[in-house]
Amino acid sequence: MHLATEAGVQFTYHVGTLEEIPALRDDFDAIGLVFTHFPTEIRARLCGRLLTHLRPGGSMIFEAFAKEQLWYQQHHQSGGPQLADMLFSVDEVRSELPGVAFSVLEEVEVRLDEGPFHQGLAKVVRGAGVRG
């Protein structure tokens, strides 16, 4: 907040579960989904709700463990959910965020250095796009 204040930038943010955030349409200029892993039976519903919050032309940033991360967990102990249905493929991201025109959406190998349980080589799906 201090950096934003110094730069003369104002913003509003909400902390809580998606159900706790007020149901305002087109309220956000940007949404970041970073390592947000839900079981598939609720994931599509939550992603759809998120998209209603993102204004048309708003930015979506995405990064989460890929399905192949299960192999990386065994060989590199780099963390992440241990259930395949909580991991992503590029096609799943496209289908669960249908209103987003991704300029980048790819599966890549990365080296994590994010605390004791997220170290080493990992496989992620990452993307950036704009809601149409």
Short mmCIF file of N, CA and C in Angstrom, two decimals, residues 3-128:
data_model
loop_
_atom_site.label_atom_id
_atom_site.label_comp_id
_atom_site.label_asym_id
_atom_site.label_seq_id
_atom_site.Cartn_x
_atom_site.Cartn_y
_atom_site.Cartn_z
N LEU A 3 3.78 1.80 -1.41
CA LEU A 3 4.28 2.09 -2.75
C LEU A 3 3.18 2.72 -3.60
N ALA A 4 1.97 2.19 -3.51
CA ALA A 4 0.85 2.76 -4.27
C ALA A 4 0.57 4.19 -3.84
N THR A 5 0.59 4.44 -2.56
CA THR A 5 0.34 5.79 -2.05
C THR A 5 1.41 6.75 -2.55
N GLU A 6 2.66 6.32 -2.49
CA GLU A 6 3.76 7.17 -2.96
C GLU A 6 3.64 7.47 -4.45
N ALA A 7 3.11 6.52 -5.21
CA ALA A 7 2.97 6.70 -6.66
C ALA A 7 1.65 7.38 -7.03
N GLY A 8 0.81 7.67 -6.04
CA GLY A 8 -0.47 8.31 -6.33
C GLY A 8 -1.48 7.38 -6.96
N VAL A 9 -1.34 6.08 -6.72
CA VAL A 9 -2.25 5.08 -7.28
C VAL A 9 -3.22 4.63 -6.20
N GLN A 10 -4.48 4.57 -6.56
CA GLN A 10 -5.49 4.08 -5.63
C GLN A 10 -6.02 2.75 -6.14
N PHE A 11 -6.23 1.83 -5.25
CA PHE A 11 -6.84 0.57 -5.63
C PHE A 11 -7.59 0.00 -4.45
N THR A 12 -8.51 -0.91 -4.79
CA THR A 12 -9.30 -1.60 -3.79
C THR A 12 -9.00 -3.08 -3.93
N TYR A 13 -8.85 -3.77 -2.84
CA TYR A 13 -8.66 -5.20 -2.90
C TYR A 13 -9.54 -5.87 -1.86
N HIS A 14 -9.84 -7.13 -2.10
CA HIS A 14 -10.68 -7.91 -1.20
C HIS A 14 -9.90 -9.16 -0.81
N VAL A 15 -9.99 -9.54 0.43
CA VAL A 15 -9.39 -10.78 0.91
C VAL A 15 -10.52 -11.64 1.46
N GLY A 16 -10.60 -12.86 1.00
CA GLY A 16 -11.63 -13.77 1.49
C GLY A 16 -11.89 -14.84 0.46
N THR A 17 -12.82 -15.71 0.78
CA THR A 17 -13.20 -16.72 -0.19
C THR A 17 -14.01 -16.06 -1.29
N LEU A 18 -14.14 -16.72 -2.40
CA LEU A 18 -14.89 -16.17 -3.52
C LEU A 18 -16.35 -15.92 -3.14
N GLU A 19 -16.88 -16.78 -2.29
CA GLU A 19 -18.26 -16.59 -1.85
C GLU A 19 -18.41 -15.36 -0.95
N GLU A 20 -17.34 -14.94 -0.28
CA GLU A 20 -17.39 -13.78 0.62
C GLU A 20 -17.22 -12.45 -0.10
N ILE A 21 -16.67 -12.48 -1.31
CA ILE A 21 -16.45 -11.25 -2.06
C ILE A 21 -17.79 -10.79 -2.62
N PRO A 22 -18.14 -9.53 -2.46
CA PRO A 22 -19.42 -9.05 -2.99
C PRO A 22 -19.56 -9.37 -4.48
N ALA A 23 -20.75 -9.75 -4.89
CA ALA A 23 -21.01 -10.15 -6.28
C ALA A 23 -21.17 -8.92 -7.16
N LEU A 24 -20.10 -8.22 -7.39
CA LEU A 24 -20.13 -7.04 -8.26
C LEU A 24 -19.66 -7.43 -9.65
N ARG A 25 -20.40 -7.07 -10.65
CA ARG A 25 -20.02 -7.41 -12.03
C ARG A 25 -19.05 -6.37 -12.57
N ASP A 26 -18.08 -6.86 -13.33
CA ASP A 26 -17.13 -6.00 -14.04
C ASP A 26 -16.42 -5.04 -13.08
N ASP A 27 -16.11 -5.51 -11.89
CA ASP A 27 -15.57 -4.67 -10.84
C ASP A 27 -14.04 -4.56 -10.86
N PHE A 28 -13.36 -5.57 -11.40
CA PHE A 28 -11.90 -5.61 -11.32
C PHE A 28 -11.24 -5.36 -12.67
N ASP A 29 -10.14 -4.62 -12.64
CA ASP A 29 -9.34 -4.39 -13.84
C ASP A 29 -8.40 -5.55 -14.12
N ALA A 30 -8.07 -6.30 -13.06
CA ALA A 30 -7.15 -7.43 -13.21
C ALA A 30 -7.46 -8.48 -12.16
N ILE A 31 -7.29 -9.74 -12.53
CA ILE A 31 -7.42 -10.85 -11.60
C ILE A 31 -6.22 -11.76 -11.83
N GLY A 32 -5.59 -12.15 -10.74
CA GLY A 32 -4.48 -13.10 -10.82
C GLY A 32 -4.87 -14.40 -10.13
N LEU A 33 -4.79 -15.48 -10.86
CA LEU A 33 -4.98 -16.82 -10.29
C LEU A 33 -3.60 -17.46 -10.24
N VAL A 34 -3.00 -17.48 -9.08
CA VAL A 34 -1.64 -17.97 -8.94
C VAL A 34 -1.65 -19.12 -7.94
N PHE A 35 -1.38 -20.30 -8.45
CA PHE A 35 -1.38 -21.53 -7.65
C PHE A 35 -2.66 -21.68 -6.85
N THR A 36 -3.78 -21.46 -7.52
CA THR A 36 -5.09 -21.69 -6.94
C THR A 36 -5.60 -23.02 -7.47
N HIS A 37 -5.63 -23.99 -6.62
CA HIS A 37 -5.97 -25.36 -7.02
C HIS A 37 -7.22 -25.81 -6.29
N PHE A 38 -8.26 -26.14 -7.08
CA PHE A 38 -9.53 -26.62 -6.55
C PHE A 38 -9.85 -27.94 -7.23
N PRO A 39 -10.63 -28.79 -6.57
CA PRO A 39 -11.10 -30.00 -7.26
C PRO A 39 -11.94 -29.62 -8.48
N THR A 40 -11.89 -30.44 -9.51
CA THR A 40 -12.58 -30.11 -10.77
C THR A 40 -14.08 -29.91 -10.59
N GLU A 41 -14.70 -30.57 -9.60
CA GLU A 41 -16.15 -30.43 -9.45
C GLU A 41 -16.57 -29.03 -9.05
N ILE A 42 -15.67 -28.22 -8.49
CA ILE A 42 -16.03 -26.83 -8.16
C ILE A 42 -15.23 -25.81 -8.95
N ARG A 43 -14.19 -26.24 -9.63
CA ARG A 43 -13.28 -25.31 -10.30
C ARG A 43 -13.97 -24.50 -11.40
N ALA A 44 -14.72 -25.15 -12.26
CA ALA A 44 -15.38 -24.44 -13.37
C ALA A 44 -16.35 -23.38 -12.83
N ARG A 45 -17.09 -23.73 -11.78
CA ARG A 45 -18.04 -22.77 -11.18
C ARG A 45 -17.30 -21.56 -10.61
N LEU A 46 -16.20 -21.81 -9.92
CA LEU A 46 -15.43 -20.71 -9.33
C LEU A 46 -14.80 -19.84 -10.42
N CYS A 47 -14.26 -20.47 -11.46
CA CYS A 47 -13.66 -19.68 -12.54
C CYS A 47 -14.73 -18.83 -13.24
N GLY A 48 -15.91 -19.39 -13.45
CA GLY A 48 -16.99 -18.62 -14.05
C GLY A 48 -17.39 -17.43 -13.19
N ARG A 49 -17.44 -17.64 -11.91
CA ARG A 49 -17.78 -16.53 -11.00
C ARG A 49 -16.70 -15.45 -11.05
N LEU A 50 -15.44 -15.87 -11.07
CA LEU A 50 -14.34 -14.90 -11.15
C LEU A 50 -14.47 -14.04 -12.40
N LEU A 51 -14.80 -14.67 -13.50
CA LEU A 51 -14.90 -13.91 -14.76
C LEU A 51 -15.99 -12.86 -14.71
N THR A 52 -17.04 -13.07 -13.92
CA THR A 52 -18.07 -12.04 -13.82
C THR A 52 -17.54 -10.80 -13.10
N HIS A 53 -16.52 -10.96 -12.28
CA HIS A 53 -15.91 -9.82 -11.57
C HIS A 53 -14.96 -9.01 -12.47
N LEU A 54 -14.40 -9.67 -13.48
CA LEU A 54 -13.41 -9.02 -14.35
C LEU A 54 -14.11 -8.21 -15.44
N ARG A 55 -13.79 -6.93 -15.51
CA ARG A 55 -14.43 -6.08 -16.51
C ARG A 55 -13.97 -6.48 -17.92
N PRO A 56 -14.80 -6.26 -18.94
CA PRO A 56 -14.33 -6.49 -20.31
C PRO A 56 -13.08 -5.66 -20.58
N GLY A 57 -12.07 -6.27 -21.15
CA GLY A 57 -10.80 -5.60 -21.38
C GLY A 57 -9.85 -5.73 -20.20
N GLY A 58 -10.34 -6.33 -19.10
CA GLY A 58 -9.50 -6.52 -17.92
C GLY A 58 -8.51 -7.66 -18.11
N SER A 59 -7.44 -7.61 -17.36
CA SER A 59 -6.34 -8.58 -17.50
C SER A 59 -6.50 -9.78 -16.57
N MET A 60 -6.18 -10.96 -17.11
CA MET A 60 -6.17 -12.19 -16.33
C MET A 60 -4.74 -12.73 -16.36
N ILE A 61 -4.20 -13.00 -15.18
CA ILE A 61 -2.87 -13.60 -15.06
C ILE A 61 -3.08 -14.96 -14.40
N PHE A 62 -2.45 -15.99 -14.94
CA PHE A 62 -2.68 -17.35 -14.47
C PHE A 62 -1.37 -18.10 -14.35
N GLU A 63 -1.19 -18.79 -13.22
CA GLU A 63 -0.10 -19.76 -13.09
C GLU A 63 -0.50 -20.79 -12.06
N ALA A 64 -0.38 -22.05 -12.43
CA ALA A 64 -0.72 -23.15 -11.53
C ALA A 64 0.06 -24.39 -11.96
N PHE A 65 0.12 -25.35 -11.07
CA PHE A 65 0.82 -26.59 -11.40
C PHE A 65 0.11 -27.33 -12.51
N ALA A 66 0.90 -27.88 -13.43
CA ALA A 66 0.40 -28.68 -14.54
C ALA A 66 0.18 -30.12 -14.08
N LYS A 67 -0.59 -30.85 -14.84
CA LYS A 67 -0.84 -32.26 -14.52
C LYS A 67 0.46 -33.05 -14.41
N GLU A 68 1.43 -32.71 -15.22
CA GLU A 68 2.72 -33.40 -15.21
C GLU A 68 3.49 -33.17 -13.90
N GLN A 69 3.02 -32.25 -13.06
CA GLN A 69 3.67 -31.98 -11.78
C GLN A 69 3.71 -33.22 -10.89
N LEU A 70 2.78 -34.14 -11.07
CA LEU A 70 2.81 -35.38 -10.28
C LEU A 70 4.15 -36.10 -10.46
N TRP A 71 4.67 -36.14 -11.69
CA TRP A 71 5.97 -36.75 -11.96
C TRP A 71 7.08 -35.92 -11.29
N TYR A 72 6.98 -34.59 -11.39
CA TYR A 72 7.99 -33.72 -10.80
C TYR A 72 8.00 -33.84 -9.27
N GLN A 73 6.85 -34.07 -8.66
CA GLN A 73 6.81 -34.27 -7.21
C GLN A 73 7.65 -35.49 -6.81
N GLN A 74 7.51 -36.55 -7.56
CA GLN A 74 8.24 -37.78 -7.25
C GLN A 74 9.74 -37.65 -7.49
N HIS A 75 10.12 -36.90 -8.52
CA HIS A 75 11.53 -36.84 -8.91
C HIS A 75 12.26 -35.59 -8.42
N HIS A 76 11.52 -34.55 -8.09
CA HIS A 76 12.17 -33.29 -7.67
C HIS A 76 11.61 -32.74 -6.35
N GLN A 77 10.60 -33.40 -5.78
CA GLN A 77 9.99 -32.98 -4.51
C GLN A 77 9.67 -31.48 -4.49
N SER A 78 9.06 -31.00 -5.57
CA SER A 78 8.81 -29.56 -5.71
C SER A 78 7.41 -29.14 -5.30
N GLY A 79 6.64 -30.03 -4.70
CA GLY A 79 5.37 -29.64 -4.11
C GLY A 79 4.19 -29.66 -5.05
N GLY A 80 3.11 -29.07 -4.55
CA GLY A 80 1.87 -29.00 -5.31
C GLY A 80 0.87 -30.04 -4.87
N PRO A 81 -0.38 -29.90 -5.34
CA PRO A 81 -1.42 -30.88 -5.02
C PRO A 81 -1.03 -32.27 -5.49
N GLN A 82 -1.44 -33.26 -4.75
CA GLN A 82 -1.11 -34.64 -5.11
C GLN A 82 -2.24 -35.37 -5.82
N LEU A 83 -3.28 -34.61 -6.19
CA LEU A 83 -4.41 -35.18 -6.92
C LEU A 83 -4.44 -34.59 -8.32
N ALA A 84 -4.47 -35.46 -9.31
CA ALA A 84 -4.43 -35.01 -10.71
C ALA A 84 -5.57 -34.07 -11.05
N ASP A 85 -6.75 -34.27 -10.44
CA ASP A 85 -7.88 -33.43 -10.82
C ASP A 85 -7.76 -32.00 -10.28
N MET A 86 -6.77 -31.74 -9.45
CA MET A 86 -6.54 -30.37 -8.95
C MET A 86 -5.46 -29.66 -9.76
N LEU A 87 -4.87 -30.36 -10.72
CA LEU A 87 -3.81 -29.80 -11.57
C LEU A 87 -4.41 -29.43 -12.92
N PHE A 88 -3.67 -28.66 -13.72
CA PHE A 88 -4.21 -28.09 -14.95
C PHE A 88 -3.49 -28.56 -16.20
N SER A 89 -4.21 -28.50 -17.30
CA SER A 89 -3.63 -28.58 -18.64
C SER A 89 -3.98 -27.27 -19.34
N VAL A 90 -3.29 -26.97 -20.42
CA VAL A 90 -3.59 -25.76 -21.19
C VAL A 90 -5.04 -25.79 -21.67
N ASP A 91 -5.49 -26.96 -22.16
CA ASP A 91 -6.87 -27.06 -22.65
C ASP A 91 -7.89 -26.81 -21.55
N GLU A 92 -7.62 -27.28 -20.33
CA GLU A 92 -8.55 -27.04 -19.23
C GLU A 92 -8.63 -25.56 -18.88
N VAL A 93 -7.51 -24.87 -18.89
CA VAL A 93 -7.53 -23.44 -18.60
C VAL A 93 -8.37 -22.71 -19.64
N ARG A 94 -8.17 -23.05 -20.91
CA ARG A 94 -8.98 -22.43 -21.97
C ARG A 94 -10.47 -22.69 -21.77
N SER A 95 -10.82 -23.92 -21.44
CA SER A 95 -12.25 -24.24 -21.32
C SER A 95 -12.87 -23.67 -20.06
N GLU A 96 -12.09 -23.51 -18.99
CA GLU A 96 -12.64 -23.02 -17.73
C GLU A 96 -12.61 -21.49 -17.64
N LEU A 97 -11.86 -20.85 -18.52
CA LEU A 97 -11.84 -19.39 -18.60
C LEU A 97 -12.18 -18.97 -20.03
N PRO A 98 -13.40 -19.31 -20.50
CA PRO A 98 -13.72 -19.14 -21.91
C PRO A 98 -13.79 -17.71 -22.38
N GLY A 99 -13.99 -16.75 -21.50
CA GLY A 99 -14.09 -15.36 -21.92
C GLY A 99 -12.75 -14.66 -22.02
N VAL A 100 -11.66 -15.40 -21.78
CA VAL A 100 -10.33 -14.78 -21.79
C VAL A 100 -9.62 -15.09 -23.10
N ALA A 101 -9.16 -14.04 -23.77
CA ALA A 101 -8.32 -14.20 -24.97
C ALA A 101 -6.87 -14.18 -24.50
N PHE A 102 -6.27 -15.36 -24.39
CA PHE A 102 -4.90 -15.45 -23.89
C PHE A 102 -3.90 -15.07 -24.97
N SER A 103 -3.00 -14.15 -24.65
CA SER A 103 -1.89 -13.83 -25.55
C SER A 103 -0.74 -14.81 -25.30
N VAL A 104 -0.68 -15.34 -24.08
CA VAL A 104 0.28 -16.37 -23.70
C VAL A 104 -0.47 -17.40 -22.89
N LEU A 105 -0.34 -18.66 -23.24
CA LEU A 105 -0.86 -19.75 -22.44
C LEU A 105 -0.03 -20.97 -22.78
N GLU A 106 0.81 -21.38 -21.83
CA GLU A 106 1.78 -22.43 -22.13
C GLU A 106 2.08 -23.26 -20.89
N GLU A 107 2.56 -24.45 -21.15
CA GLU A 107 3.04 -25.33 -20.09
C GLU A 107 4.57 -25.27 -20.13
N VAL A 108 5.18 -24.93 -18.99
CA VAL A 108 6.63 -24.75 -18.96
C VAL A 108 7.22 -25.36 -17.70
N GLU A 109 8.49 -25.71 -17.80
CA GLU A 109 9.26 -26.17 -16.65
C GLU A 109 9.90 -24.95 -15.99
N VAL A 110 9.79 -24.87 -14.67
CA VAL A 110 10.35 -23.75 -13.93
C VAL A 110 11.12 -24.29 -12.73
N ARG A 111 11.99 -23.47 -12.19
CA ARG A 111 12.67 -23.80 -10.95
C ARG A 111 12.06 -22.97 -9.83
N LEU A 112 11.44 -23.65 -8.88
CA LEU A 112 10.79 -22.98 -7.76
C LEU A 112 11.78 -22.73 -6.63
N ASP A 113 11.64 -21.60 -5.98
CA ASP A 113 12.40 -21.27 -4.78
C ASP A 113 11.47 -20.46 -3.88
N GLU A 114 10.43 -21.13 -3.40
CA GLU A 114 9.34 -20.44 -2.71
C GLU A 114 9.05 -21.07 -1.36
N GLY A 115 10.05 -21.23 -0.54
CA GLY A 115 9.86 -21.82 0.78
C GLY A 115 10.20 -23.28 0.79
N PRO A 116 10.20 -23.88 1.96
CA PRO A 116 10.72 -25.25 2.11
C PRO A 116 9.95 -26.32 1.36
N PHE A 117 8.68 -26.10 1.03
CA PHE A 117 7.90 -27.14 0.37
C PHE A 117 7.72 -26.90 -1.13
N HIS A 118 8.29 -25.85 -1.65
CA HIS A 118 8.20 -25.55 -3.08
C HIS A 118 9.59 -25.18 -3.60
N GLN A 119 10.43 -26.18 -3.68
CA GLN A 119 11.81 -26.02 -4.14
C GLN A 119 12.06 -26.98 -5.30
N GLY A 120 12.81 -26.54 -6.29
CA GLY A 120 13.24 -27.44 -7.35
C GLY A 120 12.44 -27.31 -8.63
N LEU A 121 12.72 -28.23 -9.54
CA LEU A 121 12.06 -28.20 -10.84
C LEU A 121 10.58 -28.55 -10.70
N ALA A 122 9.77 -27.85 -11.47
CA ALA A 122 8.32 -28.06 -11.45
C ALA A 122 7.76 -27.80 -12.84
N LYS A 123 6.57 -28.28 -13.06
CA LYS A 123 5.88 -28.05 -14.33
C LYS A 123 4.63 -27.24 -14.04
N VAL A 124 4.48 -26.10 -14.73
CA VAL A 124 3.34 -25.20 -14.51
C VAL A 124 2.68 -24.84 -15.84
N VAL A 125 1.44 -24.42 -15.73
CA VAL A 125 0.73 -23.79 -16.83
C VAL A 125 0.66 -22.32 -16.46
N ARG A 126 1.10 -21.47 -17.38
CA ARG A 126 1.06 -20.02 -17.11
C ARG A 126 0.48 -19.29 -18.31
N GLY A 127 -0.20 -18.21 -17.99
CA GLY A 127 -0.81 -17.46 -19.07
C GLY A 127 -1.14 -16.04 -18.68
N ALA A 128 -1.38 -15.24 -19.69
CA ALA A 128 -1.82 -13.86 -19.53
C ALA A 128 -2.77 -13.56 -20.67
#
